[in-house]
Coordinates of C-alpha atoms in Angstrom, one line a residue:
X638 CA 62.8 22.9 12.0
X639 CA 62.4 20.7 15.2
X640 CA 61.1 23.5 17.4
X641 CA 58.6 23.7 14.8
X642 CA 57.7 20.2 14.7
X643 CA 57.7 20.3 18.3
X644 CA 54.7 23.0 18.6
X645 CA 52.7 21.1 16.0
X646 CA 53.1 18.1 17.8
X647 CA 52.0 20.2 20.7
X648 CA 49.5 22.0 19.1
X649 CA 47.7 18.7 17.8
X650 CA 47.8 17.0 21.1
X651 CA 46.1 20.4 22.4
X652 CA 43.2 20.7 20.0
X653 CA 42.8 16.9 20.2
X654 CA 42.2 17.6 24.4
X655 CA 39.8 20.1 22.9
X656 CA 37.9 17.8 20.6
X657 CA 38.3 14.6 23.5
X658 CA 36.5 17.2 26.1
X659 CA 33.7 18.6 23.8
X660 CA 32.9 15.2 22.6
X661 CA 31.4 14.2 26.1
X662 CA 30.3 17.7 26.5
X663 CA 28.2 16.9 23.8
X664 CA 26.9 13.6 24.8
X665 CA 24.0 14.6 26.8
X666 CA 21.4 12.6 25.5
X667 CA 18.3 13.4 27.4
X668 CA 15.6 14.7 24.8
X669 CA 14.8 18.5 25.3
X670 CA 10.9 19.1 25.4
X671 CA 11.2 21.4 22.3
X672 CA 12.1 18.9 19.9
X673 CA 8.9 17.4 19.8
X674 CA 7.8 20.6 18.6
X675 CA 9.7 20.4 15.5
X676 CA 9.4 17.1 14.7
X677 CA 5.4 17.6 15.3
X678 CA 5.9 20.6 12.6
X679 CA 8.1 18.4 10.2
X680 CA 6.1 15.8 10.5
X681 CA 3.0 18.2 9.6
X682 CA 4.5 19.3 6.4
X683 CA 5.8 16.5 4.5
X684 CA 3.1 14.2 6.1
X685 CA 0.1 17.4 4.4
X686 CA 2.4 18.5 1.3
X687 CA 1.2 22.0 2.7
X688 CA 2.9 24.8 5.0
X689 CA 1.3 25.3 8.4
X690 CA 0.3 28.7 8.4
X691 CA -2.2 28.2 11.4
X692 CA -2.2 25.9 14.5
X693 CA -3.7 22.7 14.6
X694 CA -2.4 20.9 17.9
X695 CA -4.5 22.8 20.3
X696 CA -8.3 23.7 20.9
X697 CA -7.5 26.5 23.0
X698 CA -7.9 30.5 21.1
X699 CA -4.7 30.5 19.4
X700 CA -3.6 33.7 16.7
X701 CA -4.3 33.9 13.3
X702 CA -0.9 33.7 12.0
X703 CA 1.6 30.7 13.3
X704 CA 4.3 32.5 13.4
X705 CA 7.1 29.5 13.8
X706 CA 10.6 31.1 13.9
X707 CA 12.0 27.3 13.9
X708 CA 10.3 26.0 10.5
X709 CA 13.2 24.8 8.7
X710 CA 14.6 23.3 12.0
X711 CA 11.1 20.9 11.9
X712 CA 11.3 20.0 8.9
X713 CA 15.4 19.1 8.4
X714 CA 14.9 17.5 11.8
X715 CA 11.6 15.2 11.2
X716 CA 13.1 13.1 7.7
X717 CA 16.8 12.7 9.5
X718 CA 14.9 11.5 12.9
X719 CA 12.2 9.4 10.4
X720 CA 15.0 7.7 8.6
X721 CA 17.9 7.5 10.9
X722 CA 16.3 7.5 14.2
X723 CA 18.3 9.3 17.0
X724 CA 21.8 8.6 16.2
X725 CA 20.8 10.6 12.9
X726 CA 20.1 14.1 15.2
X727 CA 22.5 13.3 17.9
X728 CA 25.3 13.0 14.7
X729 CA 23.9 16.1 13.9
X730 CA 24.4 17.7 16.9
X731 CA 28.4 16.5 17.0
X732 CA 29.2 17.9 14.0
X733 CA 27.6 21.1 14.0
X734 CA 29.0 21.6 17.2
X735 CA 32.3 20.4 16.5
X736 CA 32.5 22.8 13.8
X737 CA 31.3 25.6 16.1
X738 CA 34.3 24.8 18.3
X739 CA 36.5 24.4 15.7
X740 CA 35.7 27.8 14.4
X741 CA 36.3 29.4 18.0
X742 CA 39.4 28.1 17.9
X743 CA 40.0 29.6 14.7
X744 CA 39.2 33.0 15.1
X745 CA 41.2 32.9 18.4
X746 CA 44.5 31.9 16.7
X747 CA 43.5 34.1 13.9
X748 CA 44.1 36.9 16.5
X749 CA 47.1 35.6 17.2
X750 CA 46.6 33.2 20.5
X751 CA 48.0 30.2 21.2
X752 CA 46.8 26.9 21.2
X753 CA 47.2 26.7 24.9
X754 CA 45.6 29.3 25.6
X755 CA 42.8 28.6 23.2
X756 CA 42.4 25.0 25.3
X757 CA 42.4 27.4 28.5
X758 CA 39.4 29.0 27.5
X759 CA 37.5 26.6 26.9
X760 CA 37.8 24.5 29.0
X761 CA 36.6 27.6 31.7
X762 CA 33.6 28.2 29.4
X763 CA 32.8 24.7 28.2
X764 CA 30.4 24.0 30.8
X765 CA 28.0 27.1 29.7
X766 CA 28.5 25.8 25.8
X767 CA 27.4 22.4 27.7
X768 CA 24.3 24.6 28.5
X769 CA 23.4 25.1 24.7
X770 CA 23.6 21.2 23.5
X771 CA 20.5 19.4 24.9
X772 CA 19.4 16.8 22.5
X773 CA 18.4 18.6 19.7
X774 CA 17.1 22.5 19.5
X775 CA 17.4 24.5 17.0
X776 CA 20.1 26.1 18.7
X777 CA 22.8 24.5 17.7
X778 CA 22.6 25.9 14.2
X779 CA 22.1 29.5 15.9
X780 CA 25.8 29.2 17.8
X781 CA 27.5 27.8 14.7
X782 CA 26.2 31.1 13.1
X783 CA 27.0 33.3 16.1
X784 CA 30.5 32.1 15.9
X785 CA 30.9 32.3 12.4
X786 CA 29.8 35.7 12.2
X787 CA 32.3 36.7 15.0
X788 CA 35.1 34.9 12.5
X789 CA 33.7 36.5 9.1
X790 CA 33.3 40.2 11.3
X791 CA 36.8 39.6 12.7
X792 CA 38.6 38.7 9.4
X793 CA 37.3 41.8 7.6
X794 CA 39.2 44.0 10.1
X795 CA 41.9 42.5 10.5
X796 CA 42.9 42.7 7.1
X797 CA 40.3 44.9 5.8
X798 CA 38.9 42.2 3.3
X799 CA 35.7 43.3 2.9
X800 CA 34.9 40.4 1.1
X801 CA 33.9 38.2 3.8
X802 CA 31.3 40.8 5.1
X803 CA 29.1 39.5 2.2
X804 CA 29.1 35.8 3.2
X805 CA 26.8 37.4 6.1
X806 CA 24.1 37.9 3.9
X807 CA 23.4 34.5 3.5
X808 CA 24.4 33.0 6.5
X809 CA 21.7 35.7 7.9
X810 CA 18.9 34.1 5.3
X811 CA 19.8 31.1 6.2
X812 CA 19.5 31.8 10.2
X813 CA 16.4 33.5 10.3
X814 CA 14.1 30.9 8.7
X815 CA 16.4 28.2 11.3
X816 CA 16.0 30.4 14.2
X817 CA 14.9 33.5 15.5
X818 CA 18.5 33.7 17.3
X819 CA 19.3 35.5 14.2
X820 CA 18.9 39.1 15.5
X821 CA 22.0 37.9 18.0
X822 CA 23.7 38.2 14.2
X823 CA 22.4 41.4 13.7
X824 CA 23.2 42.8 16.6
X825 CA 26.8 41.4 16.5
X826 CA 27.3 43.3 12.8
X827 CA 25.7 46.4 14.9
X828 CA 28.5 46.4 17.3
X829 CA 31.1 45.7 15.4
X830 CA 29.8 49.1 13.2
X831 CA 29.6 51.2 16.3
X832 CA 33.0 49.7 17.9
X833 CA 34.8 50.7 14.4
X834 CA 33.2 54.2 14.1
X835 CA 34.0 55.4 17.6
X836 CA 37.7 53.7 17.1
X837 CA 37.6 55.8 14.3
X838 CA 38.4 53.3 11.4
X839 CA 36.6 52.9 8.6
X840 CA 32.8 51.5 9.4
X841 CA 30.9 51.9 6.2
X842 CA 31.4 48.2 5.0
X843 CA 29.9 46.9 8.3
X844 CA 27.1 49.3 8.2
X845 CA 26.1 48.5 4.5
X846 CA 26.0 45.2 5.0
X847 CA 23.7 45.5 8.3
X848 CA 21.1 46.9 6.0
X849 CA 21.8 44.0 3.4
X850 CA 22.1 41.5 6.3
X851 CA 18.6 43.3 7.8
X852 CA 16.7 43.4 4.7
X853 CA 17.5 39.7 3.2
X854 CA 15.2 38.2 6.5
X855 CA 12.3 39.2 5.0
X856 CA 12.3 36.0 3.2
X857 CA 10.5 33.6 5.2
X858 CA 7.5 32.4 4.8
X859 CA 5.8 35.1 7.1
X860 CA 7.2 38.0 5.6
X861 CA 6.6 40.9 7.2
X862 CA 5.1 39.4 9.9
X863 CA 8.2 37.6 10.8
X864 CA 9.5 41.0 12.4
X865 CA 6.8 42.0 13.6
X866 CA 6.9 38.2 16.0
X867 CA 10.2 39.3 16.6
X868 CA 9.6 42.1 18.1
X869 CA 7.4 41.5 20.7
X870 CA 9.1 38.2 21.3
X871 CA 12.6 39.8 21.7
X872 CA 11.0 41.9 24.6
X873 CA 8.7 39.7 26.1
X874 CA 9.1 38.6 30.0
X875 CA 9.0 35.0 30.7
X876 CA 8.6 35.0 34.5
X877 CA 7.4 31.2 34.4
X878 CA 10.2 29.9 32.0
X879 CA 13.3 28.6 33.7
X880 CA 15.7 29.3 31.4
X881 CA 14.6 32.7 30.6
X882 CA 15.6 33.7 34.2
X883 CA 18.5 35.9 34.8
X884 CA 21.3 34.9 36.6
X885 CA 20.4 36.3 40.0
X886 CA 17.5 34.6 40.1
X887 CA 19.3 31.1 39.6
X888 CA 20.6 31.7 43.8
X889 CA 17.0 30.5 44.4
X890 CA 16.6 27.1 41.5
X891 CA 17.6 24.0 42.1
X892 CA 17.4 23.0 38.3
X893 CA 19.7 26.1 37.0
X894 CA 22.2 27.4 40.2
X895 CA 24.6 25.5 39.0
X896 CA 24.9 27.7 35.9
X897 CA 24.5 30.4 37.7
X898 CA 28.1 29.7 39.8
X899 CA 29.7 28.8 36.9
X900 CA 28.8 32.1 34.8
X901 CA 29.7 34.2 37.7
X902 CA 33.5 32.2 37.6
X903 CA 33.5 33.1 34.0
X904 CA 32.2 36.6 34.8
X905 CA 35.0 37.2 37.4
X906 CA 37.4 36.0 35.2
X907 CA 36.9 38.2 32.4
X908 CA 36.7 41.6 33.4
X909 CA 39.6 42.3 34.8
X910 CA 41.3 40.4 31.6
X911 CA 39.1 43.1 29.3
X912 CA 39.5 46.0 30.8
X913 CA 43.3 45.1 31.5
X914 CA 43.8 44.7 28.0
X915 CA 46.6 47.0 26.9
X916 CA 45.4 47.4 23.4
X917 CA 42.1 48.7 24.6
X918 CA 40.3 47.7 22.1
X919 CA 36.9 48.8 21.9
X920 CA 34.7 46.2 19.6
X921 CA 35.8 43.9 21.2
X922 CA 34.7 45.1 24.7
X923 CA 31.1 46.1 23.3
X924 CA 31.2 42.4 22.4
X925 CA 32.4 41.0 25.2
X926 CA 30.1 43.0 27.8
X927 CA 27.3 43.1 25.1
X928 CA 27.4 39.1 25.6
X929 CA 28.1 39.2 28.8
X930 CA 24.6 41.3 29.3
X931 CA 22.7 39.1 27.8
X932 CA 24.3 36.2 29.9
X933 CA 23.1 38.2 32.9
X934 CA 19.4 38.5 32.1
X935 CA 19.0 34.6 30.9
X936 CA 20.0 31.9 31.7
X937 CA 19.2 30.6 28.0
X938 CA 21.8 33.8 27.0
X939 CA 24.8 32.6 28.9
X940 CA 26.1 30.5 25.9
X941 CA 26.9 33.3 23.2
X942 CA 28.8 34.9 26.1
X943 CA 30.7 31.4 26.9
X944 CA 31.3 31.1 23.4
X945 CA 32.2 35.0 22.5
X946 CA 34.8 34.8 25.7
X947 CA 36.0 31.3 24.1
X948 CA 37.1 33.6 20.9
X949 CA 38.3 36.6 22.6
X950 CA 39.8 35.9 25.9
X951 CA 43.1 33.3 24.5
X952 CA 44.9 36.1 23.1
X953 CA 44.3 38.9 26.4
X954 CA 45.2 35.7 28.4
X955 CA 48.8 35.3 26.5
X956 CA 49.4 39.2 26.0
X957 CA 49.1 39.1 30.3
X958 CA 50.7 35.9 30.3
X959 CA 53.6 38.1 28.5
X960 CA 53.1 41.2 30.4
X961 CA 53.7 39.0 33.7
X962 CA 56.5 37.1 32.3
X963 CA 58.5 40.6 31.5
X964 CA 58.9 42.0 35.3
X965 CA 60.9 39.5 37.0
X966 CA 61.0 40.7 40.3
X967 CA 56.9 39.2 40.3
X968 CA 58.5 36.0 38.1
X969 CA 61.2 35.5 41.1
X970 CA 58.7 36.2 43.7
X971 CA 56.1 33.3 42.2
X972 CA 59.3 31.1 41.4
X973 CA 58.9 28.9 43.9
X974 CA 55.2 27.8 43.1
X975 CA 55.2 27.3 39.4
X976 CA 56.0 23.8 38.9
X977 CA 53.0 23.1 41.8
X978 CA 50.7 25.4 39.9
X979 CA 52.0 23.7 36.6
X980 CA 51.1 19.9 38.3
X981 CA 48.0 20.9 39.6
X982 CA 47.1 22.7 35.9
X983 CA 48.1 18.9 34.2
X984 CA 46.3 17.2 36.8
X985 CA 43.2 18.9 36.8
X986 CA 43.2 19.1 32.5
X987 CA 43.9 15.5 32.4
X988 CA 41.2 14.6 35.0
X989 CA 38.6 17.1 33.3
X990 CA 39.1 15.7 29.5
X991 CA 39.3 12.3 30.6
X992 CA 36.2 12.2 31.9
X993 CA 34.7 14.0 29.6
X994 CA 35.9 11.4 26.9
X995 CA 35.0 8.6 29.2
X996 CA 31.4 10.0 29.4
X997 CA 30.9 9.7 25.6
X998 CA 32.7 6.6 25.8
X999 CA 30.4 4.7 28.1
X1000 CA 27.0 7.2 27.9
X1001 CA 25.4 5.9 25.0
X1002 CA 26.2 8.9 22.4
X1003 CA 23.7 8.1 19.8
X1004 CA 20.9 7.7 21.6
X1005 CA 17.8 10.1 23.0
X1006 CA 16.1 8.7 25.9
X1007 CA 13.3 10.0 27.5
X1008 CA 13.2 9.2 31.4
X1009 CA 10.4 9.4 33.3
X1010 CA 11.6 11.5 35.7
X1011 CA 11.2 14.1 32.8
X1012 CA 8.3 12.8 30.4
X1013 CA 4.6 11.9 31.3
X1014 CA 5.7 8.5 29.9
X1015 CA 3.2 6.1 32.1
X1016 CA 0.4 8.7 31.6
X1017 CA 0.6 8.6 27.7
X1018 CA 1.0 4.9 27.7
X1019 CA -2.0 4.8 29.7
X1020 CA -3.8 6.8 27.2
X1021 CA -3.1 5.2 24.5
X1022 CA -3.9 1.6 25.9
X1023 CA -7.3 2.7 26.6
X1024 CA -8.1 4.8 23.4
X1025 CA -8.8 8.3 25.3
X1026 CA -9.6 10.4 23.1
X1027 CA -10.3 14.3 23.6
X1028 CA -8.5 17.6 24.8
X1029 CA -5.7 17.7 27.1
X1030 CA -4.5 20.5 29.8
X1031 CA -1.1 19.3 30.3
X1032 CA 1.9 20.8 32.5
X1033 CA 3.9 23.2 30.3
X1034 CA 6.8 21.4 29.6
X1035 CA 4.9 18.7 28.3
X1036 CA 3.2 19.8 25.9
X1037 CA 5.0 19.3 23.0
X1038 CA 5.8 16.1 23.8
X1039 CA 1.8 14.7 23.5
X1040 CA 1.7 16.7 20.5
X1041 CA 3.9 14.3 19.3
X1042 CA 2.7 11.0 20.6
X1043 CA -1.1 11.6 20.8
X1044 CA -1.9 14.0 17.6
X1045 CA -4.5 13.7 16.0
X1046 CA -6.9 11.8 18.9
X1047 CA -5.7 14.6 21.2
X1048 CA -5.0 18.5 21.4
X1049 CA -3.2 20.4 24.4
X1050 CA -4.1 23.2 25.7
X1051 CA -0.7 24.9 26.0
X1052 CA 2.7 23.8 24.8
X1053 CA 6.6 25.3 24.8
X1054 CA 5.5 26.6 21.3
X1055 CA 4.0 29.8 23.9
X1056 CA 4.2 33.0 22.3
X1057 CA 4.3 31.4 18.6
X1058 CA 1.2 30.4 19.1
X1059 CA -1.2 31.0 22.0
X1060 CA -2.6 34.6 22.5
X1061 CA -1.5 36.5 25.7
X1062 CA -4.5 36.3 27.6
X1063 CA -4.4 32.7 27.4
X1064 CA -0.9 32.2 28.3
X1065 CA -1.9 34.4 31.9
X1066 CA -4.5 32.3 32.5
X1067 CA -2.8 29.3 32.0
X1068 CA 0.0 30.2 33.9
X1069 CA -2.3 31.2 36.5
X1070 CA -4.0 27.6 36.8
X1071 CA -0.5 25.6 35.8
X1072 CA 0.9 27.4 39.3
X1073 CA -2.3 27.4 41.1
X1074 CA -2.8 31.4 42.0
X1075 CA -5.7 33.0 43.2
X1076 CA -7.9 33.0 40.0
X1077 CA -6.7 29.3 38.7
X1078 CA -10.1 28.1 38.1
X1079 CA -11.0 30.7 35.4
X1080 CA -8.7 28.3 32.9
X1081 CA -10.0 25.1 34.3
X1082 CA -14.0 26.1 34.2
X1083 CA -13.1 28.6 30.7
X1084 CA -12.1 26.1 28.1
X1085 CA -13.3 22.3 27.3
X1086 CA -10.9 20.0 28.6
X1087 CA -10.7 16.1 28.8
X1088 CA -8.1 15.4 30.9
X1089 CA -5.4 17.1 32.7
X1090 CA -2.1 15.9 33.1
X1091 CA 0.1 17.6 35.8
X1092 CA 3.2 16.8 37.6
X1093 CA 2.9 14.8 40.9
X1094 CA 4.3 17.4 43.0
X1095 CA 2.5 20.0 41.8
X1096 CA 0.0 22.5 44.2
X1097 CA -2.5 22.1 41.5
X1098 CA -2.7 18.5 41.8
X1099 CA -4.2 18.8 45.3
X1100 CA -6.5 21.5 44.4
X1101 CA -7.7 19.3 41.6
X1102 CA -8.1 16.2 44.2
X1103 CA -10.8 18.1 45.7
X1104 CA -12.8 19.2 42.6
X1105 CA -16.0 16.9 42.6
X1106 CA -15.9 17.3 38.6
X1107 CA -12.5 15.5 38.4
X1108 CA -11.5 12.1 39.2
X1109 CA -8.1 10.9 39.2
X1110 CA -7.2 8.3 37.0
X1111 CA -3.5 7.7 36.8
X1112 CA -1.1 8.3 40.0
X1113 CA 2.6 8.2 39.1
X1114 CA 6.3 9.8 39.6
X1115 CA 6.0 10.6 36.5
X1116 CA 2.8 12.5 36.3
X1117 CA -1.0 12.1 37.6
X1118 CA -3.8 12.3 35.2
X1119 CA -7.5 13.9 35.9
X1120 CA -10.4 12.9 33.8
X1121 CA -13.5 15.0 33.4
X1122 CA -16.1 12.7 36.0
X1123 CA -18.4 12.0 33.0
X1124 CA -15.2 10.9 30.8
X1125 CA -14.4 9.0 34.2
X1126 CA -17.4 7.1 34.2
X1127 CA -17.1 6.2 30.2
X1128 CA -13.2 4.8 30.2
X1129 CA -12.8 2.9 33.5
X1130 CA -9.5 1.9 33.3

């Protein structure tokens, strides 16, 4: 009865570590450009009483069909941020993403880990899950559903109650009109299907509902159509997108290397622990590598395989914990070291969730702030003191943001919306001007534009100093701003 009480005791102080780390993990509280974008579509909606089915925030050829794979995100988002400000999202953001946590850790005692070793995990993955949490994308709702589907996968096989197979079917309907991260769901029932047919157990539960799963997306409000987004999205490069670059790529960007080291720790720490695994078994090294795939061709990827490693890993790391602990001639040989290597584990944990809880402590953890070092925020107060009015060619990142500060008086002529909206050819050419190649004044002479709004360290900017049909009319860290020289001459400001 005491020893018992003692690992509860234990156990509680372990997943309270785990809830003191995550909580400053989660306290970033710089806005991410994209939520603009769904406030700008909440906003829309209840503000119209209609549904948006085409675009209205830009003036340059868009498709026929706005295809927006984050709909219900916009419009839970806009009445919790309307009547509750930030600390309604950022609360938002805790929760789901305490819950995602707390379901790792259940699926990895559910396979029979420890809590320790649970804590282990993730506190080696927790900075990719970090990765996944900028204030507020619809994200967050697709990695509480990745995880959950791992669980609900994981407790049909393990005691063959099919049962929780059909609790995907609406976690699926509910995904796809949150997210288009959905087919990660689909793919994860997929794998799980092939793992248990080649293992030879029985696979035709996981199969049937992968048709039922597959099927129940068509409802959305695009129908059809939906898939047919999702197809060419799915496979589409994104050479000019940060986060879509893989993780080779990251050796040569300032913004993302970091994550780049840090997924290769993971990396190197996981492989041998999979493919040591005495139990071989094989759905969960599709999963694992399947993950760990995706990690390596984006950077945007890296969290499902953080967060699949997080559920996995805790029980290979005790069964070679176990494994080591039985041959004593390597336990007598290491003898000598393990009270060192146990300090410098203490040390290091307590240092790593202290500060992490000191972070949320002290960093503001219900607000969004939007620093200029980030946001055109000089620029747009500029144009709103002065009443400019017209169409706006603004740097990519940005353009969701003016969609929500300056619409209706203004349009963009790009935003992080991309491929939802704007047709192909456009996006080339604006790329093309945004990063000043050889044909960048085909965008710039091609469509009507106002004003153009580009960073201040940007090649583009000096090209545009010399253009005799653009004056500059705001010079800032945060941004510069080009008039059209007839504009110019009507708002002197």
């Amino acid at each position: 009865m005491i020893a018992k009480a003692n690992y509860n005791v234990r156990s509680l102080l372990v997943y309270s570590g785990i809830a003191a780390f995550f909580l400053g993990i989660f306290c970033n509280n710089t806005i991410d450009w994209d939520l603009w974008g769904y406030l700008a579509f909440g906003r829309l909606f209840w503000e119209t009483g209609a549904f948006p089915y085409q675009d209205v925030f830009s003036y340059t050829p868009t498709k026929p069909l706005w295809v927006y794979h984050e709909w219900l995100t916009g419009i839970i988002f806009f009445p919790i941020y309307k009547n509750f400000g930030a600390a309604g999202l950022q609360l938002l953001k805790y929760l789901l993403g305490m819950v995602t946590v707390g379901l790792v850790c259940v699926t990895a005692v559910r396979r029979k880990a420890t809590p320790f070793f649970v804590f282990l995990a993730l506190i080696v993955a927790g900075n990719l899950i970090k990765a996944g949490y900028s204030p507020v994308r619809a994200q967050v709702f697709t990695y509480l559903f990745f995880v959950l589907t791992l669980y609900l996968l994981d407790q049909a096989r393990a005691g063959k109650h099919w049962k929780y197979l059909w609790w995907l079917v609406p976690v699926e309907l509910l995904w796809c009109n949150l997210h288009g991260g959905f087919v990660v769901g689909l793919s994860m029932i997929g794998i799980y299907t092939v793992g248990e047919a080649v293992s030879g157990r029985k696979y035709y539960p996981y199969a049937a509902i992968l048709l039922a799963a597959a099927l129940i997306t068509l409802v959305n409000p695009y129908g059809c159509e939906y898939w047919r987004y999702m197809a060419g999205a799915v496979l589409m490069p994104r050479p000019e997108i940060g986060e879509w670059q893989n993780v080779f790529a990251t050796v040569f960007s300032d913004e993302y290397r970091s994550y780049g080291v840090q997924y290769t720790i993971v990396f190197l720490l996981s492989v041998p622990l999979v493919f040591w695994y005495p139990k071989r078994d094989l759905t969960t090294i599709i999963v694992l590598s399947a993950t760990l795939i995706m990690g390596l061709l984006s950077i945007r990827n890296t969290v499902f395989f953080a967060l699949a490693f997080a559920a996995f890993s805790p029980v290979i790391m005790k069964e070679f914990w176990e494994a080591l602990k039985s041959d004593p001639k390597i336990i007598k040989r290491y003898s000598r070291f393990r009270m060192i290597g146990l300090m410098l584990i203490i040390v290091i944990t307590s240092w790593t969730v202290g500060s992490s809880l000191f972070k949320f402590i002290v960093g503001s953890p219900l607000e969004l702030r939007i620093y200029r070092v980030y946001y055109p925020v000089g620029a747009v107060e500029m144009i709103q003191k002065n009443n400019l009015k017209g169409n706006i060619l603004p740097w990519f990142e940005w353009g969701e943001y003016l969609i929500w500060t300056l619409y209706p008086d203004n349009r963009v002529s790009m935003d992080g919306r991309y491929e939802t909206v704007y047709r192909d050819s456009v996006s080339t050419e604006y790329f093309n001007f945004i990063f000043a190649r050889d044909n960048w004044r085909d965008f710039l002479e091609k469509y009507p534009h106002d004003m153009i709004l580009v960073r201040s360290d940007s090649k583009i900017r000096v090209l545009l100093a010399a253009e005799p049909d653009w004056c500059l009319a705001y010079d800032g860290k945060d941004g510069v701003l080009f008039l059209r020289r007839e504009y110019c001459l009507q708002h002197r400001t």
